[in-house]
PDB file of C-alpha atoms in Angstrom:
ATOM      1  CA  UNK F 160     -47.591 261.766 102.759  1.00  0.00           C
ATOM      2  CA  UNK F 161     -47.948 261.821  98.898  1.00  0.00           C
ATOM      3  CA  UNK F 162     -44.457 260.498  98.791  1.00  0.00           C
ATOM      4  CA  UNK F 163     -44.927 257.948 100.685  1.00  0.00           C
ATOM      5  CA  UNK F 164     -47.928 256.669  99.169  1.00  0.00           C
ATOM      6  CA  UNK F 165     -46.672 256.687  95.433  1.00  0.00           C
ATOM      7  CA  UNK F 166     -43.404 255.128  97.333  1.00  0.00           C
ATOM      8  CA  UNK F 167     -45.620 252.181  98.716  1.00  0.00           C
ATOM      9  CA  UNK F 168     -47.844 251.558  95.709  1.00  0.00           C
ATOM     10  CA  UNK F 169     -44.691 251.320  93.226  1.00  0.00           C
ATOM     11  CA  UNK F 170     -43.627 248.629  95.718  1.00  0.00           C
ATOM     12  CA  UNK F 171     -46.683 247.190  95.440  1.00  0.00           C
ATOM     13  CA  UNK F 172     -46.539 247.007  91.502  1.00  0.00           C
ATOM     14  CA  UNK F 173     -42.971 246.376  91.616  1.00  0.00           C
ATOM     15  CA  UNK F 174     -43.648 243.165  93.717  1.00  0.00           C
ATOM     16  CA  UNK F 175     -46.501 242.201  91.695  1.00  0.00           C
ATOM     17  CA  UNK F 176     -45.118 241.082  89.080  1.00  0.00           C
ATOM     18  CA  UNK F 177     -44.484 236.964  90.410  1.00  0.00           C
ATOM     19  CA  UNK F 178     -46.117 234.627  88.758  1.00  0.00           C
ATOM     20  CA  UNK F 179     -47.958 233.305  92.361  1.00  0.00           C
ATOM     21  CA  UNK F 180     -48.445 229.457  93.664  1.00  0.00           C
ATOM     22  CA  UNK F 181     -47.776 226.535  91.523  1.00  0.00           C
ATOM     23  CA  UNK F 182     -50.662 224.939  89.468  1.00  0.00           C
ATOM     24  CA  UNK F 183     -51.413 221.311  90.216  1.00  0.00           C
ATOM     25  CA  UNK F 184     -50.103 218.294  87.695  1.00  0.00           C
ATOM     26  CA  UNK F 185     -51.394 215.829  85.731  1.00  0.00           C
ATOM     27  CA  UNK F 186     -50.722 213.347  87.776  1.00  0.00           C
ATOM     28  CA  UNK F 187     -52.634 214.955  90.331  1.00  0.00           C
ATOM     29  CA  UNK F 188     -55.578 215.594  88.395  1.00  0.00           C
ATOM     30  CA  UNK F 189     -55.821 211.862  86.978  1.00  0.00           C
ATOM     31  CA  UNK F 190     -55.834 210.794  90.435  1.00  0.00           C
ATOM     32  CA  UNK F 191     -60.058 210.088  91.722  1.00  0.00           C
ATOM     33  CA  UNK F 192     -59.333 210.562  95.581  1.00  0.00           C
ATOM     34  CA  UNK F 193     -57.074 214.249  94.011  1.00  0.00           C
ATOM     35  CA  UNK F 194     -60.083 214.792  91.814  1.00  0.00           C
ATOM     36  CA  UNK F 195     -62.241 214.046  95.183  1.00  0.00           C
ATOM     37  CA  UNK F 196     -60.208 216.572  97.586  1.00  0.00           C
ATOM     38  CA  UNK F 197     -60.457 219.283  95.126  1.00  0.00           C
ATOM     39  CA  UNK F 198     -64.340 219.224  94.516  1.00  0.00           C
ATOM     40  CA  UNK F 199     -64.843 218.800  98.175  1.00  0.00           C
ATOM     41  CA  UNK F 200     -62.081 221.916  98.662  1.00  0.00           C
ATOM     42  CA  UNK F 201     -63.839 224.237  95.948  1.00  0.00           C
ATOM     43  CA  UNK F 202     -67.367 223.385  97.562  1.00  0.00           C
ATOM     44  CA  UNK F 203     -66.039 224.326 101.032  1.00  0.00           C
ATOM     45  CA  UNK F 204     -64.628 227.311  99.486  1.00  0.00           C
ATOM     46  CA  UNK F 205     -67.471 228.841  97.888  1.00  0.00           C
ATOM     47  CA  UNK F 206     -69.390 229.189 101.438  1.00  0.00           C
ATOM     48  CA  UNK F 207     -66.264 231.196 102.532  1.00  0.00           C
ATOM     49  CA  UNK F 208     -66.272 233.862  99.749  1.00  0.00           C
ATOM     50  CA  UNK F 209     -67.183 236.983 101.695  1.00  0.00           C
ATOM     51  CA  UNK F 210     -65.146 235.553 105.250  1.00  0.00           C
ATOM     52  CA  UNK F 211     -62.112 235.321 102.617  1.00  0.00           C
ATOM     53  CA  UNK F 212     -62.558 238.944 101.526  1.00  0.00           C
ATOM     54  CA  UNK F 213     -62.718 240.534 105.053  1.00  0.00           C
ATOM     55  CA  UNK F 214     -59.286 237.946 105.602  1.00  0.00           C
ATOM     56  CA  UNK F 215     -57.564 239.672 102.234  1.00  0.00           C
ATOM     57  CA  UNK F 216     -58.357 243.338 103.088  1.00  0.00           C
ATOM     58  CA  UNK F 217     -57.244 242.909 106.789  1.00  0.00           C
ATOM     59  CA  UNK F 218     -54.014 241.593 105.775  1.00  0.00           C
ATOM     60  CA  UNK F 219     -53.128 244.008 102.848  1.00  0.00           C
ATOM     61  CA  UNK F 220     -54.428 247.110 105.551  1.00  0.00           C
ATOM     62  CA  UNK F 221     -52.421 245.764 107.835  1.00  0.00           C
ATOM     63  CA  UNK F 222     -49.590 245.893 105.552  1.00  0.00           C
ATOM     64  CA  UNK F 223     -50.120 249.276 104.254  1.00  0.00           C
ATOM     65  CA  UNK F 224     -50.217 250.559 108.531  1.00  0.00           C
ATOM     66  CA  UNK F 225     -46.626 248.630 108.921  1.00  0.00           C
ATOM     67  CA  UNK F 226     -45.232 250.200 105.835  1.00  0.00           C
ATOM     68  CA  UNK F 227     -46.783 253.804 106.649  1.00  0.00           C
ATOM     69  CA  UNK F 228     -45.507 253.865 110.240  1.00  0.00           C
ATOM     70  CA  UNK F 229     -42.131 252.412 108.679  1.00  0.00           C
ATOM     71  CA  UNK F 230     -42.105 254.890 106.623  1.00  0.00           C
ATOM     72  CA  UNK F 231     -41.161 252.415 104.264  1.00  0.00           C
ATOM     73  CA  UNK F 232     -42.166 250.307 100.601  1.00  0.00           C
ATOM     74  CA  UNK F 233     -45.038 247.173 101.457  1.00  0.00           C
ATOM     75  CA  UNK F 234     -42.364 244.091 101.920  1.00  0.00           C
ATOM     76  CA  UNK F 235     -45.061 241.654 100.246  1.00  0.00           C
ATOM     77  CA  UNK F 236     -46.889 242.077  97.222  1.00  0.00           C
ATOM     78  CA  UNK F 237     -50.681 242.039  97.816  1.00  0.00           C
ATOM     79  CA  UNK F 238     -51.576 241.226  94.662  1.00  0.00           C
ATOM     80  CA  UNK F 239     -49.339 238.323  94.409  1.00  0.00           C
ATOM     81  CA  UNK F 240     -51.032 236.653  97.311  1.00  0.00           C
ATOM     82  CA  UNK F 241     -54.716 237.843  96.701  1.00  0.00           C
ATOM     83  CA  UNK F 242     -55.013 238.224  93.208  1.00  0.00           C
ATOM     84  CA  UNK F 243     -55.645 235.428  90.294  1.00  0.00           C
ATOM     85  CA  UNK F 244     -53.232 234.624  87.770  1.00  0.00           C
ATOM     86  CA  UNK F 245     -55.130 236.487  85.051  1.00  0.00           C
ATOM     87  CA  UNK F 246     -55.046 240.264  87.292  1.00  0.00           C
ATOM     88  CA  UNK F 247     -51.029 239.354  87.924  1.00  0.00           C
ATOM     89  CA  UNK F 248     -49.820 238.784  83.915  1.00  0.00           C
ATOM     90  CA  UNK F 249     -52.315 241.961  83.368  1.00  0.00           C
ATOM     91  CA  UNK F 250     -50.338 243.920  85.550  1.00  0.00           C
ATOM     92  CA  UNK F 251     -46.911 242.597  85.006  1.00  0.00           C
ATOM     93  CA  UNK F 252     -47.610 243.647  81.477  1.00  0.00           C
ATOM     94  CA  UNK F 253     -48.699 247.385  82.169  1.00  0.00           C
ATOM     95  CA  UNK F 254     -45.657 247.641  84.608  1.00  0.00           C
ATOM     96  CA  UNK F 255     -43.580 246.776  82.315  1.00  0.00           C
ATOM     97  CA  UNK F 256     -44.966 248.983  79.457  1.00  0.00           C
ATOM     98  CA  UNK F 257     -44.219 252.174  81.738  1.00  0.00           C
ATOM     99  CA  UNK F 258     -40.803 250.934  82.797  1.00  0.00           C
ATOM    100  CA  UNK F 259     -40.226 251.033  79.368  1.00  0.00           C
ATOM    101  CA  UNK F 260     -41.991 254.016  78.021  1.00  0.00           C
ATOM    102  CA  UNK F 261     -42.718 256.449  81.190  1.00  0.00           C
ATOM    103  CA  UNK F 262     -40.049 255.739  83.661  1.00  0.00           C
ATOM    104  CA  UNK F 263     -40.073 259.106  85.111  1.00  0.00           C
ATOM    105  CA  UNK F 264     -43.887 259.461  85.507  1.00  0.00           C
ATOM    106  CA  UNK F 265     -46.479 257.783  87.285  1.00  0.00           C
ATOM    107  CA  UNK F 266     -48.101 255.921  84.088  1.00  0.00           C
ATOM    108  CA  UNK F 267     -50.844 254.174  84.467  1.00  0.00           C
ATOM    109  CA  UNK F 268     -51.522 254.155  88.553  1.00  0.00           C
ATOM    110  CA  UNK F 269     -52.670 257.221  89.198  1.00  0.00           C
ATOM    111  CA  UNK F 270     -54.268 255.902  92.462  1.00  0.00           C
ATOM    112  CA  UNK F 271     -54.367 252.692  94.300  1.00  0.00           C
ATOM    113  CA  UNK F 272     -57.063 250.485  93.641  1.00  0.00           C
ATOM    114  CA  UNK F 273     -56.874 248.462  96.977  1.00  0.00           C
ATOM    115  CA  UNK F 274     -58.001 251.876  98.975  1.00  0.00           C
ATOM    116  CA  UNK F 275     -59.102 253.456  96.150  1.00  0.00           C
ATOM    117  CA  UNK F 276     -57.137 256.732  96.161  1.00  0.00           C
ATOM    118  CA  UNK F 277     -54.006 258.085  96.102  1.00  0.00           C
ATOM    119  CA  UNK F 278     -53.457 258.533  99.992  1.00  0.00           C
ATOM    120  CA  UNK F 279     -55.026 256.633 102.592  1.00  0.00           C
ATOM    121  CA  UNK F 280     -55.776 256.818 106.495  1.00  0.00           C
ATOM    122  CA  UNK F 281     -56.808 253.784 107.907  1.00  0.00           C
ATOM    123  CA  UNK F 282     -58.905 252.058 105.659  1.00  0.00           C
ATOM    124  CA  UNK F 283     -61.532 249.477 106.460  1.00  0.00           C
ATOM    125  CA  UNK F 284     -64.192 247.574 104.385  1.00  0.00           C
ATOM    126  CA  UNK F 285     -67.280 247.455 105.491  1.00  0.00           C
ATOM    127  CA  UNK F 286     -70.682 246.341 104.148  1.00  0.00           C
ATOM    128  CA  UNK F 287     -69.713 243.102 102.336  1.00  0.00           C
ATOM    129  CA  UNK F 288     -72.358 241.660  99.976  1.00  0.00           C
ATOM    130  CA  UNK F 289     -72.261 237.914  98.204  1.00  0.00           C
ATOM    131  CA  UNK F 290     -73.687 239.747  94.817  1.00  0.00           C
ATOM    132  CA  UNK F 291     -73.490 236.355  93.077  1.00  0.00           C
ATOM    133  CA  UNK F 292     -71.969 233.139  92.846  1.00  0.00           C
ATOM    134  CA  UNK F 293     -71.948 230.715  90.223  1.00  0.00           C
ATOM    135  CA  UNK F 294     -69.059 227.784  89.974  1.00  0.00           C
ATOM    136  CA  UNK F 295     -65.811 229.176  90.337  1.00  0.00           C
ATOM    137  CA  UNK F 296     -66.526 232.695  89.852  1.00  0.00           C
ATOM    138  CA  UNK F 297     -68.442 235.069  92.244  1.00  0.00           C
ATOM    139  CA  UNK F 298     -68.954 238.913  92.703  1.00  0.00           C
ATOM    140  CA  UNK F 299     -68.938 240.740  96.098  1.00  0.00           C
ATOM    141  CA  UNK F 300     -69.873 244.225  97.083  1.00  0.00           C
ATOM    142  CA  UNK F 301     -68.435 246.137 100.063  1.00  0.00           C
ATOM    143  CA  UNK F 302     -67.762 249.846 101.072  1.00  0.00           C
ATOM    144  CA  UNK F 303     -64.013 250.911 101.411  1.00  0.00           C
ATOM    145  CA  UNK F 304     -64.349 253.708 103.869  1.00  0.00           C
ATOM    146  CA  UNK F 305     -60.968 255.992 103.396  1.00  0.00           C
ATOM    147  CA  UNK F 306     -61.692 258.995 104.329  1.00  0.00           C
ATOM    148  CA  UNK F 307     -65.193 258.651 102.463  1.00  0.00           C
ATOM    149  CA  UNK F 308     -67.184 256.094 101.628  1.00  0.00           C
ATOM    150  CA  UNK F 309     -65.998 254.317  98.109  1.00  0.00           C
ATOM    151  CA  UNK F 310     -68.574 251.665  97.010  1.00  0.00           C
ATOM    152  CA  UNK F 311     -66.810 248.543  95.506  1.00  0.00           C
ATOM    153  CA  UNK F 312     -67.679 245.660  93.229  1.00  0.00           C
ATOM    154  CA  UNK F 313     -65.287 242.502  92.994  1.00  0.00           C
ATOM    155  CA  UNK F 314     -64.954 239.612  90.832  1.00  0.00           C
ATOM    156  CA  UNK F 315     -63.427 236.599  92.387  1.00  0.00           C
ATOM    157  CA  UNK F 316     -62.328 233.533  90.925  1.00  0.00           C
ATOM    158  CA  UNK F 317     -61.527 230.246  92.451  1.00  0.00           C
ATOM    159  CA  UNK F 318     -58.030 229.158  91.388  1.00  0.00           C
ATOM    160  CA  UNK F 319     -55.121 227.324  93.404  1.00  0.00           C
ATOM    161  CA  UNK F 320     -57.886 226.551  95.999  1.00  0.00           C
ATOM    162  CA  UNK F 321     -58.725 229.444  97.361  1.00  0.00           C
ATOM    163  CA  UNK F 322     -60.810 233.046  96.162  1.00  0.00           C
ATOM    164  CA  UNK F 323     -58.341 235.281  94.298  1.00  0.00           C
ATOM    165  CA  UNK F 324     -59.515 239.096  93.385  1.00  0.00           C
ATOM    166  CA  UNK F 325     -60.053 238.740  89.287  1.00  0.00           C
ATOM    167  CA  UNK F 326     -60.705 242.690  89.328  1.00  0.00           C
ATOM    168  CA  UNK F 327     -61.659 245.696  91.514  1.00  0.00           C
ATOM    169  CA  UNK F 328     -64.189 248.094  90.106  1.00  0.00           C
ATOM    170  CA  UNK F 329     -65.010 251.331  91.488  1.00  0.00           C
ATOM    171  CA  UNK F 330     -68.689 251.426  91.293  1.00  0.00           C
ATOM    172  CA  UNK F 331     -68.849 255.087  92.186  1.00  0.00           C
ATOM    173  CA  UNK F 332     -66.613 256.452  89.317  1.00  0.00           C
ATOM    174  CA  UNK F 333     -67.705 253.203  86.820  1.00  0.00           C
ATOM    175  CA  UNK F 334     -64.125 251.848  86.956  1.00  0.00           C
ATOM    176  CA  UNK F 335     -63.051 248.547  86.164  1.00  0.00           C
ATOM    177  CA  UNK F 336     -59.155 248.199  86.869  1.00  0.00           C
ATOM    178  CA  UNK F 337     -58.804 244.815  85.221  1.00  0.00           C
ATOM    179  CA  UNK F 338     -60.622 246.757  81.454  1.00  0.00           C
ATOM    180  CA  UNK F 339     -58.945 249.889  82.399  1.00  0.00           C
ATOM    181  CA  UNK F 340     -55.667 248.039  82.134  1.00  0.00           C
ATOM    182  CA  UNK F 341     -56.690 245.706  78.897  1.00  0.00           C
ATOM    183  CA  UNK F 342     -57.480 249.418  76.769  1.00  0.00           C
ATOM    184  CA  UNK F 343     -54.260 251.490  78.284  1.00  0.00           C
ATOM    185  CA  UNK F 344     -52.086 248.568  76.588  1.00  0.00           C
ATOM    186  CA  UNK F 345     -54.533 248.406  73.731  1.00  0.00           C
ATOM    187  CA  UNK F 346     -54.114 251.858  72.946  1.00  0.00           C
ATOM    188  CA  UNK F 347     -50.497 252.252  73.581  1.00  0.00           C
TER     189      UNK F 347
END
């Protein structure tokens, strides 16, 4: 099972690394009636924050059951599709720093930060919180419950018109991926 989940999350990081959705132009942000759409967009958008994080973890568990009963890498990278810009060139970075200099060990993902653990069975969120929200950033709370109960903290951010994950911190063990990644390449 170990195998298999070290075989999904280096698909995971391995797909990761795109560079996600297109930003708007110029021309589009010169226009009023653009200019209009997006405000009215980003203010719909904020009411949705916790309704689009119960949408992102049913979709990346859902992927994770396919690829575990396929026996098989994740087909579509998670991050890519959930997380902002900022997480992805973060992680493209530290992927390709153990490519380079650990390519026959794990590096720096010892464990999987969207079940938070190495293995998983099921996972589901539960208990989801609007912690704050201020402009286009906000911070929700929820409970990943794999095989116990791991309390959670994320920061969103609004980008490309939607809520992306900025980071995932494990409140439990006081673990901020997004920092944890910023040091490991600092000190390396």
């Amino acid at each position: 099972m170990r195998k298999v989940i070290f075989t999904i999350a280096m698909s995971v990081l391995m797909v990761s690394c795109g560079s996600g959705q297109p930003s708007s132009t110029s021309k589009e942000s010169a226009d009023p009636a653009s200019e209009k759409s997006t405000t009215t967009s980003q203010k719909k958008s904020n009411g949705d924050v916790l309704q689009r994080v119960e949408q992102i973890y049913q979709d990346v568990f859902s992927m994770y059951a396919e690829a575990s009963e396929n026996e098989g890498p994740i087909t579509e990278s998670p991050d890519e599709k959930y997380c902002s810009k900022s997480w992805n060139d973060l992680l493209e970075k530290v992927i390709e720093y153990d490519t380079t200099h650990h390519p026959d060990d794990i590096g720096f993902f010892e464990a999987d930060y969207w079940v938070m653990g190495q293995d998983f069975d099921h996972p589901t969120v539960s208990n989801l919180k609007l912690v704050e929200q201020k402009g286009d950033r906000a911070v929700v709370d929820l409970d990943i419950n794999n095989f116990e109960v791991i309390h959670v903290r994320l920061e969103m951010v609004n980008e490309r018109g939607d809520w992306y994950i900025d980071t995932f911190i494990d409140l439990d063990n006081d673990l901020n991926w997004k920092k944890e990644m910023e040091d490991y390449l600092k000190e390396s």
